[in-house]
Amino acid sequence: MLRQVTIHQLDLFLEAAKLKNFSRAADKMAITQPAFSAQIMKLETILGMPLFERIGRRVELTQAGAVFEEYARRTIATLKEGKDVIDDMSRNVIGTLRIGASSTIANYVLPAYLGRFKKANPVCAIEMLVGNTNQVEEALLRNDIDMGLVEGPLQHKEVKVYLFKKDELVVIFSPSHRWSGKKKITIDQLRKEPLIIREKGSGTRKVFMDFANEANKPWNIAMELGNTEAIKKSAQANLGVAVLSASAVDHEIKDKSLHIARIEGYKFDRKLNVIMLENKYISNPLKSFIAIMKPAENPLKP
């Protein structure tokens, strides 16, 4: 029964309690006195007790009415506070940025963008899920995140895809490897080497396997590892060679702990994509982050 109580009824009740006169309260609330009285009677019926008693020309709160007045005031104040917070959220960038990213993007691409976002919006919280492409897509579908950034193919048609930027994949190997000093290698040279690749579900793995299958030749897969850092360490230890995003090995290239080469006659590019659900509400924190990212295809544009 309580869910039948309306905010309008609470406003009328509090005005009558304040003015102690139904006629004046009705004028103040811009409704007729019969309509005002009907709403008060309905409220009393819902609560099961009279809230007012007539004393001459004025009305006074009953004992039950006096008790209920405090709760009515609290309810209206809480609703007003909630409305003020929502208004503040609509005018300003506050709240939480909820995103997901595949490990390569999370570790090597996003930190600079997140730093700029936090500098521009210091009161915003950031929640970031890190996983492979499949895991990020599933998190989006569960509404655990509002936007994802991935590099692999998707499984669900309801997920909208927007190009963020292009990413180059390179072959990495130890400085002590016999390829040291080479800038380019052939497909045949690569397929004969012990290869270290990412786990199933990884976008990097999918791009490499598509390339490997296109070559239509046997490959020497030596290790499957679940994260990029483990692959880099294994390559540094000369346990094999790998194909990774150039952005993931920027530091190692600079300190010369890894060497890179490109595949002769093959442009090893892939797309890094923004993914969102169709008709997703875009919060102010998410709007701000998208503006900072400047994706090649903007989800904010129709």
mmCIF file of C-alpha atoms in Angstrom:
data_model
loop_
_atom_site.group_PDB
_atom_site.id
_atom_site.type_symbol
_atom_site.label_atom_id
_atom_site.label_comp_id
_atom_site.label_asym_id
_atom_site.label_seq_id
_atom_site.Cartn_x
_atom_site.Cartn_y
_atom_site.Cartn_z
ATOM 1 C CA MET A 1 0.000 0.000 0.000
ATOM 2 C CA LEU A 2 2.797 2.454 0.841
ATOM 3 C CA ARG A 3 3.964 2.542 -2.767
ATOM 4 C CA GLN A 4 0.636 4.277 -3.557
ATOM 5 C CA VAL A 5 1.780 7.352 -1.611
ATOM 6 C CA THR A 6 2.828 10.098 -4.046
ATOM 7 C CA ILE A 7 5.282 12.969 -3.693
ATOM 8 C CA HIS A 8 2.391 15.312 -4.517
ATOM 9 C CA GLN A 9 0.429 13.998 -1.526
ATOM 10 C CA LEU A 10 3.422 14.524 0.759
ATOM 11 C CA ASP A 11 3.807 18.107 -0.506
ATOM 12 C CA LEU A 12 0.100 18.805 0.147
ATOM 13 C CA PHE A 13 0.286 17.235 3.601
ATOM 14 C CA LEU A 14 3.328 19.308 4.610
ATOM 15 C CA GLU A 15 1.765 22.538 3.303
ATOM 16 C CA ALA A 16 -1.416 21.894 5.310
ATOM 17 C CA ALA A 17 0.647 21.093 8.413
ATOM 18 C CA LYS A 18 2.504 24.375 7.962
ATOM 19 C CA LEU A 19 -0.484 26.670 7.244
ATOM 20 C CA LYS A 20 -3.016 24.803 9.434
ATOM 21 C CA ASN A 21 -5.713 25.580 6.875
ATOM 22 C CA PHE A 22 -6.803 23.449 3.902
ATOM 23 C CA SER A 23 -8.190 26.393 1.919
ATOM 24 C CA ARG A 24 -5.003 28.470 2.178
ATOM 25 C CA ALA A 25 -2.837 25.416 1.540
ATOM 26 C CA ALA A 26 -4.897 24.584 -1.574
ATOM 27 C CA ASP A 27 -4.438 28.143 -2.887
ATOM 28 C CA LYS A 28 -0.695 27.966 -2.219
ATOM 29 C CA MET A 29 -0.446 24.641 -4.099
ATOM 30 C CA ALA A 30 -2.656 25.975 -6.943
ATOM 31 C CA ILE A 31 -5.395 23.329 -6.727
ATOM 32 C CA THR A 32 -9.044 23.476 -5.673
ATOM 33 C CA GLN A 33 -9.920 22.837 -2.034
ATOM 34 C CA PRO A 34 -12.055 19.745 -2.871
ATOM 35 C CA ALA A 35 -9.147 18.231 -4.811
ATOM 36 C CA PHE A 36 -6.793 19.088 -1.948
ATOM 37 C CA SER A 37 -9.068 17.492 0.648
ATOM 38 C CA ALA A 38 -9.513 14.397 -1.546
ATOM 39 C CA GLN A 39 -5.750 13.856 -1.712
ATOM 40 C CA ILE A 40 -5.357 14.228 2.057
ATOM 41 C CA MET A 41 -8.199 11.734 2.613
ATOM 42 C CA LYS A 42 -6.551 9.303 0.192
ATOM 43 C CA LEU A 43 -3.257 9.620 2.083
ATOM 44 C CA GLU A 44 -5.039 8.984 5.383
ATOM 45 C CA THR A 45 -6.743 5.911 3.901
ATOM 46 C CA ILE A 46 -3.393 4.506 2.723
ATOM 47 C CA LEU A 47 -1.813 5.092 6.153
ATOM 48 C CA GLY A 48 -4.862 3.830 8.019
ATOM 49 C CA MET A 49 -5.099 6.743 10.474
ATOM 50 C CA PRO A 50 -6.343 10.364 10.419
ATOM 51 C CA LEU A 51 -3.556 12.914 10.062
ATOM 52 C CA PHE A 52 -5.543 16.100 10.797
ATOM 53 C CA GLU A 53 -8.346 17.168 13.101
ATOM 54 C CA ARG A 54 -10.486 20.269 12.644
ATOM 55 C CA ILE A 55 -10.453 22.825 15.459
ATOM 56 C CA GLY A 56 -12.675 25.733 14.487
ATOM 57 C CA ARG A 57 -11.408 27.170 11.206
ATOM 58 C CA ARG A 58 -7.986 25.627 11.449
ATOM 59 C CA VAL A 59 -6.662 22.086 11.184
ATOM 60 C CA GLU A 60 -4.129 20.551 13.549
ATOM 61 C CA LEU A 61 -2.024 17.446 13.196
ATOM 62 C CA THR A 62 -3.184 14.414 15.090
ATOM 63 C CA GLN A 63 -0.613 12.470 17.090
ATOM 64 C CA ALA A 64 -0.151 10.175 14.070
ATOM 65 C CA GLY A 65 0.090 13.222 11.789
ATOM 66 C CA ALA A 66 2.834 14.766 13.932
ATOM 67 C CA VAL A 67 4.843 11.533 13.773
ATOM 68 C CA PHE A 68 4.312 11.215 10.016
ATOM 69 C CA GLU A 69 5.318 14.854 9.392
ATOM 70 C CA GLU A 70 8.953 14.154 10.325
ATOM 71 C CA TYR A 71 9.140 11.191 7.933
ATOM 72 C CA ALA A 72 7.450 13.158 5.149
ATOM 73 C CA ARG A 73 9.986 15.989 5.549
ATOM 74 C CA ARG A 74 12.889 13.523 5.466
ATOM 75 C CA THR A 75 11.486 11.841 2.353
ATOM 76 C CA ILE A 76 11.084 15.122 0.456
ATOM 77 C CA ALA A 77 14.548 16.292 1.588
ATOM 78 C CA THR A 78 16.136 13.010 0.455
ATOM 79 C CA LEU A 79 14.439 13.219 -2.942
ATOM 80 C CA LYS A 80 15.547 16.842 -3.345
ATOM 81 C CA GLU A 81 19.111 15.885 -2.422
ATOM 82 C CA GLY A 82 19.032 13.076 -4.986
ATOM 83 C CA LYS A 83 17.712 15.463 -7.644
ATOM 84 C CA ASP A 84 20.470 17.979 -6.819
ATOM 85 C CA VAL A 85 23.132 15.275 -7.226
ATOM 86 C CA ILE A 86 21.667 14.199 -10.581
ATOM 87 C CA ASP A 87 21.546 17.839 -11.722
ATOM 88 C CA ASP A 88 25.185 18.219 -10.694
ATOM 89 C CA MET A 89 26.110 15.087 -12.643
ATOM 90 C CA SER A 90 24.358 16.399 -15.751
ATOM 91 C CA ARG A 91 26.172 19.756 -15.552
ATOM 92 C CA ASN A 92 29.617 18.534 -14.498
ATOM 93 C CA VAL A 93 31.958 15.614 -15.140
ATOM 94 C CA ILE A 94 31.547 13.605 -11.950
ATOM 95 C CA GLY A 95 30.905 9.938 -11.328
ATOM 96 C CA THR A 96 32.796 6.874 -12.508
ATOM 97 C CA LEU A 97 34.440 6.040 -15.828
ATOM 98 C CA ARG A 98 33.772 2.306 -16.367
ATOM 99 C CA ILE A 99 35.817 0.852 -19.194
ATOM 100 C CA GLY A 100 37.380 -2.427 -20.213
ATOM 101 C CA ALA A 101 40.424 -3.074 -22.350
ATOM 102 C CA SER A 102 42.388 -5.958 -23.727
ATOM 103 C CA SER A 103 45.732 -6.313 -21.979
ATOM 104 C CA THR A 104 47.876 -4.804 -24.748
ATOM 105 C CA ILE A 105 45.709 -1.674 -24.928
ATOM 106 C CA ALA A 106 45.349 -1.418 -21.138
ATOM 107 C CA ASN A 107 49.063 -1.707 -20.481
ATOM 108 C CA TYR A 108 50.623 0.152 -23.391
ATOM 109 C CA VAL A 109 48.064 2.460 -25.024
ATOM 110 C CA LEU A 110 45.582 3.696 -22.411
ATOM 111 C CA PRO A 111 47.795 4.983 -19.559
ATOM 112 C CA ALA A 112 48.574 8.261 -21.339
ATOM 113 C CA TYR A 113 44.875 8.872 -22.112
ATOM 114 C CA LEU A 114 43.821 7.964 -18.561
ATOM 115 C CA GLY A 115 46.424 10.371 -17.171
ATOM 116 C CA ARG A 116 45.000 13.214 -19.245
ATOM 117 C CA PHE A 117 41.446 12.256 -18.248
ATOM 118 C CA LYS A 118 42.312 12.255 -14.534
ATOM 119 C CA LYS A 119 44.080 15.595 -14.823
ATOM 120 C CA ALA A 120 41.010 17.114 -16.500
ATOM 121 C CA ASN A 121 38.522 15.403 -14.153
ATOM 122 C CA PRO A 122 40.211 14.902 -10.760
ATOM 123 C CA VAL A 123 37.003 14.003 -8.893
ATOM 124 C CA CYS A 124 36.072 11.187 -11.291
ATOM 125 C CA ALA A 125 36.772 7.599 -10.298
ATOM 126 C CA ILE A 126 38.088 5.105 -12.860
ATOM 127 C CA GLU A 127 37.138 1.425 -12.976
ATOM 128 C CA MET A 128 38.979 -0.582 -15.630
ATOM 129 C CA LEU A 129 38.555 -4.265 -16.383
ATOM 130 C CA VAL A 130 41.533 -5.858 -18.126
ATOM 131 C CA GLY A 131 41.173 -9.105 -20.060
ATOM 132 C CA ASN A 132 41.336 -10.507 -23.545
ATOM 133 C CA THR A 133 38.941 -9.395 -26.293
ATOM 134 C CA ASN A 134 36.341 -12.058 -25.470
ATOM 135 C CA GLN A 135 36.345 -11.169 -21.771
ATOM 136 C CA VAL A 136 35.943 -7.452 -22.465
ATOM 137 C CA GLU A 137 33.047 -8.118 -24.848
ATOM 138 C CA GLU A 138 31.282 -10.291 -22.258
ATOM 139 C CA ALA A 139 31.756 -7.606 -19.586
ATOM 140 C CA LEU A 140 30.145 -5.067 -21.933
ATOM 141 C CA LEU A 141 27.144 -7.354 -22.485
ATOM 142 C CA ARG A 142 26.753 -7.831 -18.700
ATOM 143 C CA ASN A 143 26.810 -4.024 -18.282
ATOM 144 C CA ASP A 144 29.877 -4.295 -16.044
ATOM 145 C CA ILE A 145 31.523 -1.643 -18.237
ATOM 146 C CA ASP A 146 30.205 1.159 -20.463
ATOM 147 C CA MET A 147 32.861 0.946 -23.171
ATOM 148 C CA GLY A 148 35.576 -1.462 -24.254
ATOM 149 C CA LEU A 149 38.784 -1.156 -26.245
ATOM 150 C CA VAL A 150 39.856 -4.312 -28.041
ATOM 151 C CA GLU A 151 41.838 -5.516 -31.022
ATOM 152 C CA GLY A 152 40.220 -8.857 -31.767
ATOM 153 C CA PRO A 153 37.055 -9.941 -33.618
ATOM 154 C CA LEU A 154 33.742 -9.882 -31.744
ATOM 155 C CA GLN A 155 31.086 -12.543 -31.272
ATOM 156 C CA HIS A 156 27.864 -10.545 -30.779
ATOM 157 C CA LYS A 157 26.028 -8.441 -33.359
ATOM 158 C CA GLU A 158 24.513 -6.108 -30.761
ATOM 159 C CA VAL A 159 27.981 -4.735 -29.996
ATOM 160 C CA LYS A 160 28.783 -1.626 -32.048
ATOM 161 C CA VAL A 161 32.363 -1.224 -33.269
ATOM 162 C CA TYR A 162 34.193 2.068 -33.918
ATOM 163 C CA LEU A 163 37.777 2.376 -35.119
ATOM 164 C CA PHE A 164 40.039 3.856 -32.454
ATOM 165 C CA LYS A 165 43.390 3.728 -34.249
ATOM 166 C CA LYS A 166 45.663 1.462 -36.283
ATOM 167 C CA ASP A 167 48.319 -0.626 -34.558
ATOM 168 C CA GLU A 168 51.405 -2.257 -36.052
ATOM 169 C CA LEU A 169 52.568 -5.745 -35.076
ATOM 170 C CA VAL A 170 56.283 -6.537 -35.170
ATOM 171 C CA VAL A 171 58.444 -9.620 -34.711
ATOM 172 C CA ILE A 172 60.438 -9.476 -31.454
ATOM 173 C CA PHE A 173 63.520 -11.439 -30.458
ATOM 174 C CA SER A 174 66.495 -11.413 -28.102
ATOM 175 C CA PRO A 175 69.539 -9.257 -28.913
ATOM 176 C CA SER A 176 71.526 -12.512 -28.775
ATOM 177 C CA HIS A 177 69.349 -14.116 -31.467
ATOM 178 C CA ARG A 178 71.008 -14.723 -34.821
ATOM 179 C CA TRP A 179 68.584 -12.228 -36.399
ATOM 180 C CA SER A 180 70.139 -9.417 -34.369
ATOM 181 C CA GLY A 181 70.708 -6.475 -36.692
ATOM 182 C CA LYS A 182 68.098 -7.589 -39.242
ATOM 183 C CA LYS A 183 65.342 -5.122 -40.086
ATOM 184 C CA LYS A 184 63.278 -7.547 -42.182
ATOM 185 C CA ILE A 185 62.737 -11.298 -42.217
ATOM 186 C CA THR A 186 60.839 -13.598 -44.562
ATOM 187 C CA ILE A 187 57.741 -15.625 -43.725
ATOM 188 C CA ASP A 188 59.757 -18.818 -44.188
ATOM 189 C CA GLN A 189 62.362 -17.627 -41.701
ATOM 190 C CA LEU A 190 59.660 -16.798 -39.156
ATOM 191 C CA ARG A 191 57.702 -20.042 -39.438
ATOM 192 C CA LYS A 192 60.810 -22.152 -38.767
ATOM 193 C CA GLU A 193 61.551 -20.382 -35.461
ATOM 194 C CA PRO A 194 60.104 -21.473 -32.083
ATOM 195 C CA LEU A 195 57.133 -19.128 -31.722
ATOM 196 C CA ILE A 196 55.706 -17.738 -28.486
ATOM 197 C CA ILE A 197 52.055 -16.712 -28.887
ATOM 198 C CA ARG A 198 49.165 -15.423 -26.757
ATOM 199 C CA GLU A 199 46.340 -17.553 -25.391
ATOM 200 C CA LYS A 200 43.049 -18.288 -27.191
ATOM 201 C CA GLY A 201 40.669 -15.332 -27.024
ATOM 202 C CA SER A 202 43.495 -12.822 -27.430
ATOM 203 C CA GLY A 203 43.165 -10.340 -30.290
ATOM 204 C CA THR A 204 46.916 -10.440 -30.915
ATOM 205 C CA ARG A 205 46.790 -14.215 -31.275
ATOM 206 C CA LYS A 206 43.802 -14.019 -33.656
ATOM 207 C CA VAL A 207 45.589 -11.559 -35.959
ATOM 208 C CA PHE A 208 48.722 -13.698 -35.983
ATOM 209 C CA MET A 209 46.826 -16.965 -36.569
ATOM 210 C CA ASP A 210 44.908 -15.415 -39.478
ATOM 211 C CA PHE A 211 48.257 -14.440 -40.980
ATOM 212 C CA ALA A 212 49.739 -17.892 -40.271
ATOM 213 C CA ASN A 213 46.776 -19.715 -41.847
ATOM 214 C CA GLU A 214 46.943 -17.445 -44.889
ATOM 215 C CA ALA A 215 50.562 -18.519 -45.418
ATOM 216 C CA ASN A 216 49.291 -22.128 -45.624
ATOM 217 C CA LYS A 217 52.507 -23.577 -44.198
ATOM 218 C CA PRO A 218 53.355 -25.367 -40.931
ATOM 219 C CA TRP A 219 54.441 -23.221 -37.977
ATOM 220 C CA ASN A 220 56.578 -24.067 -34.951
ATOM 221 C CA ILE A 221 54.385 -23.008 -31.992
ATOM 222 C CA ALA A 222 56.636 -23.493 -28.964
ATOM 223 C CA MET A 223 54.737 -21.703 -26.161
ATOM 224 C CA GLU A 224 51.314 -20.190 -25.408
ATOM 225 C CA LEU A 225 51.363 -17.558 -22.666
ATOM 226 C CA GLY A 226 48.563 -15.565 -21.077
ATOM 227 C CA ASN A 227 50.073 -12.100 -21.047
ATOM 228 C CA THR A 228 52.356 -9.848 -23.025
ATOM 229 C CA GLU A 229 54.944 -9.323 -20.290
ATOM 230 C CA ALA A 230 55.545 -13.080 -20.020
ATOM 231 C CA ILE A 231 56.037 -13.262 -23.784
ATOM 232 C CA LYS A 232 58.552 -10.399 -23.724
ATOM 233 C CA LYS A 233 60.533 -12.002 -20.891
ATOM 234 C CA SER A 234 60.588 -15.328 -22.733
ATOM 235 C CA ALA A 235 61.800 -13.654 -25.923
ATOM 236 C CA GLN A 236 64.497 -11.807 -23.968
ATOM 237 C CA ALA A 237 65.629 -15.186 -22.601
ATOM 238 C CA ASN A 238 65.894 -16.416 -26.209
ATOM 239 C CA LEU A 239 63.220 -19.094 -25.691
ATOM 240 C CA GLY A 240 61.685 -18.154 -29.020
ATOM 241 C CA VAL A 241 60.458 -15.245 -31.101
ATOM 242 C CA ALA A 242 57.057 -13.569 -30.943
ATOM 243 C CA VAL A 243 54.755 -11.184 -32.760
ATOM 244 C CA LEU A 244 53.488 -8.321 -30.591
ATOM 245 C CA SER A 245 52.181 -4.787 -30.856
ATOM 246 C CA ALA A 246 54.967 -2.270 -31.455
ATOM 247 C CA SER A 247 53.502 -0.138 -28.653
ATOM 248 C CA ALA A 248 53.988 -3.055 -26.227
ATOM 249 C CA VAL A 249 57.751 -3.160 -26.770
ATOM 250 C CA ASP A 250 58.526 0.549 -27.016
ATOM 251 C CA HIS A 251 60.465 0.544 -23.734
ATOM 252 C CA GLU A 252 62.434 -2.610 -24.609
ATOM 253 C CA ILE A 253 63.369 -1.204 -28.019
ATOM 254 C CA LYS A 254 64.721 1.947 -26.381
ATOM 255 C CA ASP A 255 66.798 0.067 -23.808
ATOM 256 C CA LYS A 256 67.801 -2.514 -26.449
ATOM 257 C CA SER A 257 66.670 -5.501 -24.365
ATOM 258 C CA LEU A 258 64.624 -6.649 -27.372
ATOM 259 C CA HIS A 259 65.122 -6.261 -31.094
ATOM 260 C CA ILE A 260 62.354 -6.018 -33.673
ATOM 261 C CA ALA A 261 61.984 -6.811 -37.353
ATOM 262 C CA ARG A 262 59.194 -6.550 -39.890
ATOM 263 C CA ILE A 263 58.013 -9.274 -42.254
ATOM 264 C CA GLU A 264 59.164 -8.786 -45.810
ATOM 265 C CA GLY A 265 56.326 -8.031 -48.212
ATOM 266 C CA TYR A 266 53.669 -7.997 -45.495
ATOM 267 C CA LYS A 267 52.059 -5.017 -43.747
ATOM 268 C CA PHE A 268 51.240 -6.304 -40.277
ATOM 269 C CA ASP A 269 48.618 -3.757 -39.205
ATOM 270 C CA ARG A 270 45.505 -4.305 -37.168
ATOM 271 C CA LYS A 271 42.653 -2.193 -35.872
ATOM 272 C CA LEU A 272 42.227 -1.155 -32.259
ATOM 273 C CA ASN A 273 38.495 -0.671 -31.761
ATOM 274 C CA VAL A 274 36.134 1.050 -29.370
ATOM 275 C CA ILE A 275 33.130 -1.165 -28.594
ATOM 276 C CA MET A 276 29.803 -0.104 -27.071
ATOM 277 C CA LEU A 277 26.251 -1.388 -26.895
ATOM 278 C CA GLU A 278 23.776 0.193 -29.292
ATOM 279 C CA ASN A 279 21.742 3.043 -27.750
ATOM 280 C CA LYS A 280 23.998 3.039 -24.683
ATOM 281 C CA TYR A 281 23.554 6.062 -22.409
ATOM 282 C CA ILE A 282 26.827 7.995 -22.492
ATOM 283 C CA SER A 283 27.681 9.495 -19.108
ATOM 284 C CA ASN A 284 29.621 12.742 -18.785
ATOM 285 C CA PRO A 285 32.804 10.898 -17.668
ATOM 286 C CA LEU A 286 32.572 8.660 -20.742
ATOM 287 C CA LYS A 287 31.942 11.665 -23.022
ATOM 288 C CA SER A 288 35.008 13.377 -21.609
ATOM 289 C CA PHE A 289 37.192 10.281 -22.073
ATOM 290 C CA ILE A 290 36.069 9.787 -25.681
ATOM 291 C CA ALA A 291 36.864 13.453 -26.392
ATOM 292 C CA ILE A 292 40.365 12.946 -24.958
ATOM 293 C CA MET A 293 40.939 9.731 -26.948
ATOM 294 C CA LYS A 294 39.866 11.300 -30.268
ATOM 295 C CA PRO A 295 39.046 7.940 -31.917
ATOM 296 C CA ALA A 296 39.145 7.787 -35.721
ATOM 297 C CA GLU A 297 35.410 6.929 -35.646
ATOM 298 C CA ASN A 298 33.631 8.884 -32.929
ATOM 299 C CA PRO A 299 30.820 6.993 -31.096
ATOM 300 C CA LEU A 300 29.310 10.347 -30.096
ATOM 301 C CA LYS A 301 28.531 11.260 -33.702
ATOM 302 C CA PRO A 302 25.351 9.869 -35.314
#
